[in-house]
Amino acid sequence: MKRALVTSGAIDVVTEFAVHDRGGHGATASFIGRVRGDDGVSELMLEHHPAMTAAALDALATQAQARWALDCVSVIHRIGAMQRGEVIVLVLASSAHRDAALAGASFLIDRLKTDVPLWKRETLVDGNQRWVEPRANDEARAAGWD
Amino acid sequence: MKRALVTSGAIDVVTEFAVHDRGGHGATASFIGRVRGDDGVSELMLEHHPAMTAAALDALATQAQARWALDCVSVIHRIGAMQRGEVIVLVLASSAHRDAALAGASFLIDRLKTDVPLWKRETLVDGNQRWVEPRANDEARAAGWD
Amino acid sequence: MLSMNISYFAWVRERMGKGSETVTVPTGIATVRDLIGWLATRDAAGAAAFAEPERIRVALGATMANLDDTLGNGDDISLFPPVTGG
Amino acid sequence: MLSMNISYFAWVRERMGKGSETVTVPTGIATVRDLIGWLATRDAAGAAAFAEPERIRVALGATMANLDDTLGNGDDISLFPPVTGG
């Protein structure tokens, strides 16, 4: 099973995990990214590309399933405005095997950071806004999966 | 925060995730291991060492927190008899940083497989019982963290 | 002379002051890099958005592309900064 | 002569037919490896459990130990197969 989508509503982590739990897979690995509250950010806005973003998430999920024995993959990214502590992204990879689940989940989040058209804009508590810059090691981590 | 325990009751994955969600950490990585239903196993029994197992889980959590910037770690292992699809083990690692969360969760499950006194016995649908043997690459994966 | 639809995202969109436009480019604009160079000299907004071409990423249609890819008449072109999702 | 408490786990426990026992070992039994060798010759259960010493893991008290570690009087020793949790 493959589930890849962008959503402007809150990501329901429990419901998404339940899909994998029902499958009875031996192993599920996950990654959850949240809006951090420790750096003076009051709101995060995620901009996407209407014609590309969902397709890019789907392509990533397809790549992961082709490379590892993954019975179920979910890649869900929120767009629009969100607050501290809210979930930005959820990645789930299930397999009969631990190695495949762990590698699949890491691959999905590492590649999402470089391959999927999404842009973060932070609003600080003083009202200023700034576009987030890529982290220096994002490209290196993503290239590690080539 | 550190949470390491063995339990004979069902692991409540939602409740354990909620602890990490409340923390508002930027990144949470997880691993869930379940009883597989695809190989003729009707019941799995996990034997533990009453004087050692909980302490060994706690020691692993401490090692992970010393090595990476992990704000919250949970390592929870079920013992006793369990059925297909039930959760055997849950590992959660939360950090401000993706790299730390992903590495921490992988480390915890890889090392748990070699360092914590726990033994699996399968009961097959035909009633026969067998003790599970370690997988060939378990030692290599665990040693990869040395 | 080529006519094409350009969409802008994130700080490229903000600096351009618009999300999209249809442009007809002068003769000699053959690649995405040429297009960016032309936009950078067209007006102050373009100068602000495209001062550093190496910070610009591009898609042709719904496919990631390169600055040296060739433009075609009627292309849908997206110009944006390095992505920062996840 | 040393006296010690031994606990068995998993298939070692099953083959021994007991979870624990207190034993007094003959003179000359100095290490865990010696103890396993003695148990393997003591009776049929011990022979079944300890036929392959390299498959046996050991803890002294609550600490993982090695087959060549030295025994002490009153030690709590655990003998078990390689672990398979997770």
Short mmCIF file of C-alpha atoms in Angstrom, two decimals:
data_model
loop_
_atom_site.label_atom_id
_atom_site.label_comp_id
_atom_site.label_asym_id
_atom_site.label_seq_id
_atom_site.Cartn_x
_atom_site.Cartn_y
_atom_site.Cartn_z
CA MET A 1 0.00 0.00 0.00
CA LYS A 2 1.18 3.50 -0.80
CA ARG A 3 -0.21 6.73 0.59
CA ALA A 4 1.32 10.06 -0.47
CA LEU A 5 -0.44 13.38 -0.06
CA VAL A 6 -0.30 17.04 0.86
CA THR A 7 -2.93 18.36 3.22
CA SER A 8 -3.87 21.78 4.55
CA GLY A 9 -5.54 20.21 7.58
CA ALA A 10 -3.83 18.84 10.69
CA ILE A 11 -2.13 15.47 10.13
CA ASP A 12 -3.84 12.81 12.22
CA VAL A 13 -0.83 10.74 13.29
CA VAL A 14 -2.91 8.16 15.15
CA THR A 15 -5.09 7.44 12.12
CA GLU A 16 -2.10 7.16 9.81
CA PHE A 17 -0.32 4.76 12.17
CA ALA A 18 -3.49 2.68 12.42
CA VAL A 19 -3.26 1.93 8.69
CA HIS A 20 0.14 0.35 9.27
CA ASP A 21 -0.88 -1.34 12.51
CA ARG A 22 -3.80 -3.10 10.82
CA GLY A 23 -1.39 -4.56 8.28
CA GLY A 24 0.30 -6.65 10.98
CA HIS A 25 3.70 -5.88 9.48
CA GLY A 26 6.69 -7.15 11.44
CA ALA A 27 8.34 -3.74 11.44
CA THR A 28 7.22 -0.11 11.11
CA ALA A 29 9.68 2.78 11.17
CA SER A 30 8.52 6.37 11.24
CA PHE A 31 9.61 9.97 11.22
CA ILE A 32 7.56 12.89 12.51
CA GLY A 33 8.62 16.50 11.95
CA ARG A 34 7.01 19.22 14.06
CA VAL A 35 7.09 23.00 14.27
CA ARG A 36 9.72 23.73 16.89
CA GLY A 37 8.92 26.20 19.60
CA ASP A 38 12.43 26.87 20.81
CA ASP A 39 13.66 29.52 18.41
CA GLY A 40 11.25 32.44 18.61
CA VAL A 41 8.99 31.22 15.82
CA SER A 42 5.29 31.87 16.33
CA GLU A 43 4.01 30.50 13.01
CA LEU A 44 5.31 28.38 10.19
CA MET A 45 3.91 28.60 6.67
CA LEU A 46 4.55 25.87 4.12
CA GLU A 47 4.22 26.85 0.47
CA HIS A 48 3.85 24.10 -2.13
CA HIS A 49 3.69 23.79 -5.92
CA PRO A 50 0.14 22.80 -6.88
CA ALA A 51 1.21 20.92 -10.01
CA MET A 52 4.27 19.19 -8.55
CA THR A 53 4.30 18.59 -4.81
CA ALA A 54 1.86 15.70 -4.46
CA ALA A 55 3.37 13.98 -7.49
CA ALA A 56 6.88 14.38 -6.05
CA LEU A 57 5.79 12.78 -2.76
CA ASP A 58 4.22 9.94 -4.69
CA ALA A 59 7.38 9.46 -6.75
CA LEU A 60 9.46 9.24 -3.56
CA ALA A 61 7.14 6.61 -2.11
CA THR A 62 7.37 4.64 -5.35
CA GLN A 63 11.18 4.80 -5.28
CA ALA A 64 11.26 3.56 -1.69
CA GLN A 65 8.97 0.65 -2.48
CA ALA A 66 11.05 -0.30 -5.51
CA ARG A 67 14.27 -0.29 -3.50
CA TRP A 68 13.22 -2.07 -0.30
CA ALA A 69 10.64 -4.72 0.52
CA LEU A 70 8.11 -2.25 1.91
CA ASP A 71 4.56 -3.52 2.31
CA CYS A 72 3.15 -0.13 3.22
CA VAL A 73 4.48 3.42 2.82
CA SER A 74 2.93 6.73 3.91
CA VAL A 75 4.35 10.17 3.14
CA ILE A 76 2.12 13.00 4.29
CA HIS A 77 3.10 16.67 4.28
CA ARG A 78 1.10 19.55 5.62
CA ILE A 79 0.89 22.88 3.76
CA GLY A 80 -0.28 26.33 4.78
CA ALA A 81 0.02 27.98 8.19
CA MET A 82 0.72 25.97 11.32
CA GLN A 83 1.61 26.59 14.95
CA ARG A 84 4.28 25.42 17.37
CA GLY A 85 4.18 21.71 18.09
CA GLU A 86 1.99 20.85 15.10
CA VAL A 87 3.06 18.05 12.76
CA ILE A 88 4.62 19.22 9.49
CA VAL A 89 5.47 15.85 8.00
CA LEU A 90 4.83 12.18 8.73
CA VAL A 91 6.70 9.31 7.10
CA LEU A 92 5.89 5.64 7.75
CA ALA A 93 7.54 2.55 6.25
CA SER A 94 6.41 -0.98 7.07
CA SER A 95 8.04 -4.25 6.13
CA ALA A 96 8.51 -7.78 7.38
CA HIS A 97 12.10 -6.71 8.06
CA ARG A 98 13.58 -4.13 10.39
CA ASP A 99 16.38 -3.14 8.01
CA ALA A 100 13.99 -2.28 5.19
CA ALA A 101 11.61 -0.32 7.41
CA LEU A 102 14.39 1.77 8.99
CA ALA A 103 16.16 2.44 5.70
CA GLY A 104 12.90 3.25 3.92
CA ALA A 105 11.80 5.81 6.49
CA SER A 106 15.22 7.51 6.57
CA PHE A 107 15.39 7.60 2.77
CA LEU A 108 11.95 9.15 2.50
CA ILE A 109 12.60 12.04 4.88
CA ASP A 110 16.15 12.66 3.63
CA ARG A 111 15.07 12.82 0.00
CA LEU A 112 11.91 14.77 0.76
CA LYS A 113 14.17 17.56 2.06
CA THR A 114 15.85 17.98 -1.33
CA ASP A 115 13.47 16.56 -3.96
CA VAL A 116 10.00 17.85 -3.11
CA PRO A 117 8.92 21.44 -3.92
CA LEU A 118 8.05 22.85 -0.51
CA TRP A 119 9.21 26.07 1.10
CA LYS A 120 9.08 27.12 4.76
CA ARG A 121 8.47 30.68 5.90
CA GLU A 122 8.80 31.48 9.58
CA THR A 123 6.96 34.28 11.36
CA LEU A 124 8.87 35.31 14.46
CA VAL A 125 7.29 36.45 17.71
CA ASP A 126 8.34 40.02 16.83
CA GLY A 127 6.28 39.77 13.63
CA ASN A 128 9.21 39.56 11.23
CA GLN A 129 9.12 36.88 8.55
CA ARG A 130 11.97 34.95 6.99
CA TRP A 131 12.27 32.16 4.45
CA VAL A 132 14.09 29.11 5.82
CA GLU A 133 17.39 28.25 4.16
CA PRO A 134 18.33 24.62 3.43
CA ARG A 135 20.66 23.13 6.04
CA ALA A 136 24.22 22.58 4.92
CA ASN A 137 24.11 18.79 5.29
CA ASP A 138 20.71 18.25 3.64
CA GLU A 139 22.25 17.72 0.21
CA ALA A 140 24.90 15.38 1.58
CA ARG A 141 22.38 13.24 3.45
CA ALA A 142 20.14 13.00 0.40
CA ALA A 143 23.08 12.15 -1.87
CA GLY A 144 24.05 9.37 0.54
CA TRP A 145 21.10 7.40 -0.87
CA ASP A 146 22.30 7.63 -4.51
CA MET B 1 13.03 12.45 29.47
CA LYS B 2 13.79 8.74 29.48
CA ARG B 3 11.29 5.92 29.66
CA ALA B 4 12.52 2.30 29.61
CA LEU B 5 10.40 -0.61 30.75
CA VAL B 6 9.23 -4.17 30.24
CA THR B 7 5.52 -4.83 30.42
CA SER B 8 3.33 -7.93 30.32
CA GLY B 9 0.35 -5.87 29.14
CA ALA B 10 -0.31 -4.61 25.62
CA ILE B 11 1.87 -1.65 24.63
CA ASP B 12 -0.28 1.43 24.09
CA VAL B 13 1.48 2.99 21.12
CA VAL B 14 -0.81 6.02 21.01
CA THR B 15 -0.16 6.90 24.65
CA GLU B 16 3.60 6.49 24.26
CA PHE B 17 3.66 8.69 21.15
CA ALA B 18 1.61 11.30 23.00
CA VAL B 19 4.46 11.74 25.51
CA HIS B 20 6.77 12.73 22.64
CA ASP B 21 4.13 14.78 20.88
CA ARG B 22 3.51 16.89 23.98
CA GLY B 23 7.21 17.74 24.07
CA GLY B 24 6.93 19.66 20.79
CA HIS B 25 10.25 18.23 19.62
CA GLY B 26 11.26 19.08 16.06
CA ALA B 27 11.84 15.43 15.16
CA THR B 28 10.61 12.07 16.44
CA ALA B 29 11.81 8.80 14.93
CA SER B 30 10.28 5.47 15.93
CA PHE B 31 10.45 1.74 15.45
CA ILE B 32 7.59 -0.66 16.12
CA GLY B 33 8.10 -4.44 16.05
CA ARG B 34 5.01 -6.67 15.81
CA VAL B 35 4.25 -10.41 15.87
CA ARG B 36 4.22 -11.40 12.22
CA GLY B 37 1.34 -13.47 10.96
CA ASP B 38 2.91 -14.67 7.75
CA ASP B 39 4.93 -17.67 8.84
CA GLY B 40 2.55 -20.07 10.54
CA VAL B 41 3.08 -18.67 14.02
CA SER B 42 -0.01 -18.61 16.23
CA GLU B 43 1.60 -17.27 19.41
CA LEU B 44 4.83 -15.62 20.43
CA MET B 45 6.19 -15.84 23.98
CA LEU B 46 8.87 -13.45 25.19
CA GLU B 47 10.96 -14.62 28.13
CA HIS B 48 12.96 -12.05 30.09
CA HIS B 49 15.49 -11.96 32.93
CA PRO B 50 13.79 -10.44 35.97
CA ALA B 51 17.02 -9.00 37.39
CA MET B 52 18.50 -7.74 34.13
CA THR B 53 16.07 -6.89 31.32
CA ALA B 54 14.62 -3.61 32.55
CA ALA B 55 18.06 -2.40 33.60
CA ALA B 56 19.50 -3.31 30.18
CA LEU B 57 16.77 -1.32 28.41
CA ASP B 58 17.46 1.61 30.71
CA ALA B 59 21.20 1.37 30.01
CA LEU B 60 20.53 1.46 26.24
CA ALA B 61 18.36 4.55 26.61
CA THR B 62 21.09 6.21 28.67
CA GLN B 63 23.72 5.38 26.03
CA ALA B 64 21.54 6.84 23.27
CA GLN B 65 20.98 10.05 25.22
CA ALA B 66 24.69 10.41 25.92
CA ARG B 67 25.58 9.96 22.25
CA TRP B 68 22.98 12.12 20.52
CA ALA B 69 21.08 15.25 21.50
CA LEU B 70 17.89 13.36 22.39
CA ASP B 71 15.33 15.26 24.43
CA CYS B 72 13.10 12.25 24.97
CA VAL B 73 13.69 8.49 24.59
CA SER B 74 11.26 5.61 25.09
CA VAL B 75 12.18 1.91 24.92
CA ILE B 76 9.32 -0.39 25.81
CA HIS B 77 9.36 -4.16 25.41
CA ARG B 78 6.53 -6.53 26.01
CA ILE B 79 7.05 -9.90 27.75
CA GLY B 80 4.92 -13.00 28.04
CA ALA B 81 2.50 -14.44 25.47
CA MET B 82 1.23 -12.35 22.57
CA GLN B 83 -0.74 -12.87 19.38
CA ARG B 84 -0.28 -12.03 15.70
CA GLY B 85 -0.18 -8.33 14.98
CA GLU B 86 0.46 -7.30 18.59
CA VAL B 87 3.30 -4.92 19.36
CA ILE B 88 6.44 -6.57 20.76
CA VAL B 89 8.65 -3.52 21.03
CA LEU B 90 8.35 0.24 20.67
CA VAL B 91 11.29 2.62 20.38
CA LEU B 92 10.94 6.41 20.19
CA ALA B 93 13.67 9.05 19.95
CA SER B 94 12.93 12.78 19.88
CA SER B 95 15.31 15.63 19.21
CA ALA B 96 15.44 19.09 17.74
CA HIS B 97 17.34 17.47 14.87
CA ARG B 98 16.32 14.83 12.34
CA ASP B 99 19.77 13.20 12.23
CA ALA B 100 19.83 12.58 15.98
CA ALA B 101 16.29 11.22 16.12
CA LEU B 102 16.81 8.80 13.22
CA ALA B 103 20.19 7.59 14.46
CA GLY B 104 18.95 7.25 18.04
CA ALA B 105 15.96 5.10 17.09
CA SER B 106 18.04 2.84 14.83
CA PHE B 107 20.73 2.46 17.49
CA LEU B 108 18.18 1.53 20.14
CA ILE B 109 16.52 -1.26 18.15
CA ASP B 110 19.77 -2.58 16.70
CA ARG B 111 21.46 -2.79 20.08
CA LEU B 112 18.35 -4.10 21.83
CA LYS B 113 18.56 -7.14 19.55
CA THR B 114 22.00 -8.10 20.89
CA ASP B 115 22.37 -6.47 24.32
CA VAL B 116 19.09 -7.06 26.16
CA PRO B 117 18.25 -10.44 27.74
CA LEU B 118 15.04 -11.44 25.96
CA TRP B 119 14.19 -14.67 24.20
CA LYS B 120 11.42 -15.43 21.71
CA ARG B 121 9.59 -18.74 21.56
CA GLU B 122 7.15 -19.33 18.71
CA THR B 123 4.15 -21.62 18.87
CA LEU B 124 3.20 -22.77 15.38
CA VAL B 125 -0.34 -23.36 14.20
CA ASP B 126 0.36 -27.11 14.37
CA GLY B 127 1.13 -26.73 18.08
CA ASN B 128 4.88 -27.20 17.81
CA GLN B 129 7.12 -24.76 19.63
CA ARG B 130 10.55 -23.46 18.68
CA TRP B 131 13.00 -20.95 20.11
CA VAL B 132 13.89 -18.21 17.66
CA GLU B 133 17.52 -18.06 16.56
CA PRO B 134 19.33 -14.71 16.18
CA ARG B 135 19.47 -13.47 12.59
CA ALA B 136 22.85 -13.63 10.93
CA ASN B 137 23.21 -9.88 10.50
CA ASP B 138 22.03 -8.86 13.98
CA GLU B 139 25.55 -8.87 15.40
CA ALA B 140 26.92 -6.94 12.42
CA ARG B 141 24.21 -4.26 12.64
CA ALA B 142 24.75 -3.85 16.38
CA ALA B 143 28.54 -3.70 15.95
CA GLY B 144 28.07 -0.98 13.35
CA TRP B 145 27.31 1.39 16.25
CA ASP B 146 30.59 0.67 18.09
CA MET C 1 10.42 34.96 -30.16
CA LEU C 2 9.10 32.57 -27.54
CA SER C 3 6.03 33.00 -25.38
CA MET C 4 5.84 31.13 -22.10
CA ASN C 5 4.09 30.94 -18.73
CA ILE C 6 6.28 31.48 -15.68
CA SER C 7 5.29 30.67 -12.08
CA TYR C 8 7.25 31.96 -9.09
CA PHE C 9 7.41 30.45 -5.60
CA ALA C 10 8.56 31.42 -2.10
CA TRP C 11 10.95 34.41 -1.95
CA VAL C 12 11.23 34.47 -5.73
CA ARG C 13 7.46 35.06 -5.86
CA GLU C 14 7.65 37.71 -3.13
CA ARG C 15 10.49 39.59 -4.81
CA MET C 16 8.76 39.41 -8.19
CA GLY C 17 5.56 40.71 -6.59
CA LYS C 18 3.49 38.17 -8.52
CA GLY C 19 2.84 34.42 -8.60
CA SER C 20 2.84 34.01 -12.35
CA GLU C 21 2.94 35.80 -15.67
CA THR C 22 2.97 35.13 -19.37
CA VAL C 23 5.97 36.64 -21.12
CA THR C 24 7.24 36.96 -24.67
CA VAL C 25 11.01 36.97 -24.60
CA PRO C 26 13.40 38.67 -27.04
CA THR C 27 15.22 36.74 -29.74
CA GLY C 28 18.35 35.08 -28.37
CA ILE C 29 16.79 33.84 -25.10
CA ALA C 30 17.27 30.10 -25.59
CA THR C 31 17.83 28.53 -22.14
CA VAL C 32 16.45 28.91 -18.62
CA ARG C 33 19.68 30.68 -17.69
CA ASP C 34 19.14 33.15 -20.51
CA LEU C 35 15.57 33.72 -19.27
CA ILE C 36 16.73 34.40 -15.72
CA GLY C 37 19.36 36.82 -17.02
CA TRP C 38 16.74 38.67 -19.02
CA LEU C 39 14.31 38.82 -16.05
CA ALA C 40 17.13 40.17 -13.84
CA THR C 41 17.63 43.13 -16.18
CA ARG C 42 13.97 43.74 -17.00
CA ASP C 43 13.06 45.63 -13.83
CA ALA C 44 13.96 46.13 -10.16
CA ALA C 45 11.81 43.19 -9.05
CA GLY C 46 13.62 40.86 -11.42
CA ALA C 47 16.97 42.22 -10.30
CA ALA C 48 16.08 41.43 -6.66
CA ALA C 49 14.76 37.95 -7.42
CA PHE C 50 17.47 36.77 -9.80
CA ALA C 51 20.64 38.46 -8.57
CA GLU C 52 22.12 35.04 -7.74
CA PRO C 53 21.18 32.54 -10.49
CA GLU C 54 22.89 29.68 -8.64
CA ARG C 55 20.25 30.00 -5.89
CA ILE C 56 17.42 29.45 -8.39
CA ARG C 57 15.86 26.06 -9.10
CA VAL C 58 13.65 25.37 -12.11
CA ALA C 59 10.93 23.03 -13.30
CA LEU C 60 9.66 22.62 -16.85
CA GLY C 61 6.06 21.50 -16.68
CA ALA C 62 5.96 19.27 -13.58
CA THR C 63 9.54 18.05 -13.98
CA MET C 64 12.67 19.33 -12.24
CA ALA C 65 15.02 20.81 -14.84
CA ASN C 66 18.38 22.57 -15.14
CA LEU C 67 19.40 26.15 -15.81
CA ASP C 68 20.94 25.11 -19.11
CA ASP C 69 17.86 23.33 -20.43
CA THR C 70 16.40 24.77 -23.65
CA LEU C 71 13.12 26.66 -23.67
CA GLY C 72 10.25 25.95 -26.05
CA ASN C 73 7.33 28.04 -27.15
CA GLY C 74 4.38 27.67 -24.76
CA ASP C 75 6.45 26.14 -21.96
CA ASP C 76 5.25 26.21 -18.36
CA ILE C 77 8.27 27.24 -16.31
CA SER C 78 8.54 27.33 -12.52
CA LEU C 79 11.30 29.32 -10.82
CA PHE C 80 11.94 28.96 -7.09
CA PRO C 81 14.58 28.75 -4.33
CA PRO C 82 16.11 25.50 -3.03
CA VAL C 83 13.37 23.51 -1.31
CA THR C 84 13.04 23.43 2.48
CA GLY C 85 10.23 21.01 3.27
CA GLY C 86 10.25 18.18 5.77
CA MET D 1 34.85 -25.78 46.72
CA LEU D 2 32.55 -23.01 45.54
CA SER D 3 28.82 -22.74 46.11
CA MET D 4 26.76 -20.64 43.71
CA ASN D 5 23.27 -19.94 42.46
CA ILE D 6 22.63 -20.63 38.77
CA SER D 7 19.62 -19.41 36.78
CA TYR D 8 18.73 -20.81 33.36
CA PHE D 9 16.72 -19.12 30.60
CA ALA D 10 14.98 -20.03 27.33
CA TRP D 11 16.04 -23.36 25.83
CA VAL D 12 18.81 -23.76 28.38
CA ARG D 13 16.12 -23.68 31.09
CA GLU D 14 13.94 -26.12 29.17
CA ARG D 15 16.76 -28.57 28.60
CA MET D 16 17.87 -28.34 32.22
CA GLY D 17 14.29 -28.95 33.33
CA LYS D 18 14.57 -26.19 35.95
CA GLY D 19 14.83 -22.42 36.19
CA SER D 20 17.47 -22.28 38.88
CA GLU D 21 19.48 -24.28 41.35
CA THR D 22 22.18 -23.89 43.97
CA VAL D 23 25.24 -26.03 43.30
CA THR D 24 28.49 -26.81 45.03
CA VAL D 25 31.10 -27.44 42.39
CA PRO D 26 34.17 -29.73 42.68
CA THR D 27 37.64 -28.33 43.25
CA GLY D 28 39.23 -27.17 39.99
CA ILE D 29 36.10 -25.47 38.59
CA ALA D 30 37.43 -21.88 38.34
CA THR D 31 35.75 -20.23 35.34
CA VAL D 32 32.29 -20.11 33.77
CA ARG D 33 33.64 -22.33 31.01
CA ASP D 34 34.74 -24.88 33.62
CA LEU D 35 31.28 -24.73 35.20
CA ILE D 36 29.55 -25.35 31.87
CA GLY D 37 31.86 -28.26 31.18
CA TRP D 38 31.06 -29.76 34.56
CA LEU D 39 27.30 -29.28 34.09
CA ALA D 40 27.53 -30.93 30.64
CA THR D 41 28.97 -34.09 32.22
CA ARG D 42 26.83 -34.11 35.36
CA ASP D 43 23.68 -35.59 33.81
CA ALA D 44 21.72 -35.98 30.55
CA ALA D 45 19.95 -32.63 31.01
CA GLY D 46 23.27 -30.84 31.37
CA ALA D 47 24.63 -32.68 28.33
CA ALA D 48 21.67 -31.49 26.24
CA ALA D 49 21.86 -27.90 27.45
CA PHE D 50 25.62 -27.39 27.25
CA ALA D 51 26.73 -29.55 24.31
CA GLU D 52 27.81 -26.38 22.46
CA PRO D 53 29.45 -23.94 24.91
CA GLU D 54 29.91 -21.30 22.19
CA ARG D 55 26.11 -20.97 22.04
CA ILE D 56 25.91 -20.10 25.74
CA ARG D 57 25.88 -16.55 27.07
CA VAL D 58 26.49 -15.70 30.71
CA ALA D 59 25.78 -13.00 33.26
CA LEU D 60 27.39 -12.64 36.70
CA GLY D 61 24.90 -10.89 38.96
CA ALA D 62 23.12 -8.47 36.61
CA THR D 63 26.16 -7.91 34.36
CA MET D 64 26.96 -9.61 31.06
CA ALA D 65 30.13 -11.66 31.44
CA ASN D 66 32.41 -14.01 29.50
CA LEU D 67 32.95 -17.74 29.55
CA ASP D 68 36.50 -17.21 30.80
CA ASP D 69 35.52 -15.02 33.76
CA THR D 70 36.42 -16.41 37.17
CA LEU D 71 33.77 -17.68 39.55
CA GLY D 72 33.49 -16.61 43.19
CA ASN D 73 31.82 -18.23 46.15
CA GLY D 74 28.16 -17.19 46.40
CA ASP D 75 27.99 -15.85 42.82
CA ASP D 76 24.66 -15.46 41.05
CA ILE D 77 25.22 -16.86 37.57
CA SER D 78 22.80 -16.75 34.64
CA LEU D 79 23.25 -19.08 31.66
CA PHE D 80 21.22 -18.57 28.49
CA PRO D 81 21.24 -18.66 24.66
CA PRO D 82 22.01 -15.63 22.46
CA VAL D 83 19.26 -13.08 22.96
CA THR D 84 16.43 -12.67 20.41
CA GLY D 85 14.32 -9.75 21.59
CA GLY D 86 13.12 -6.81 19.54
#
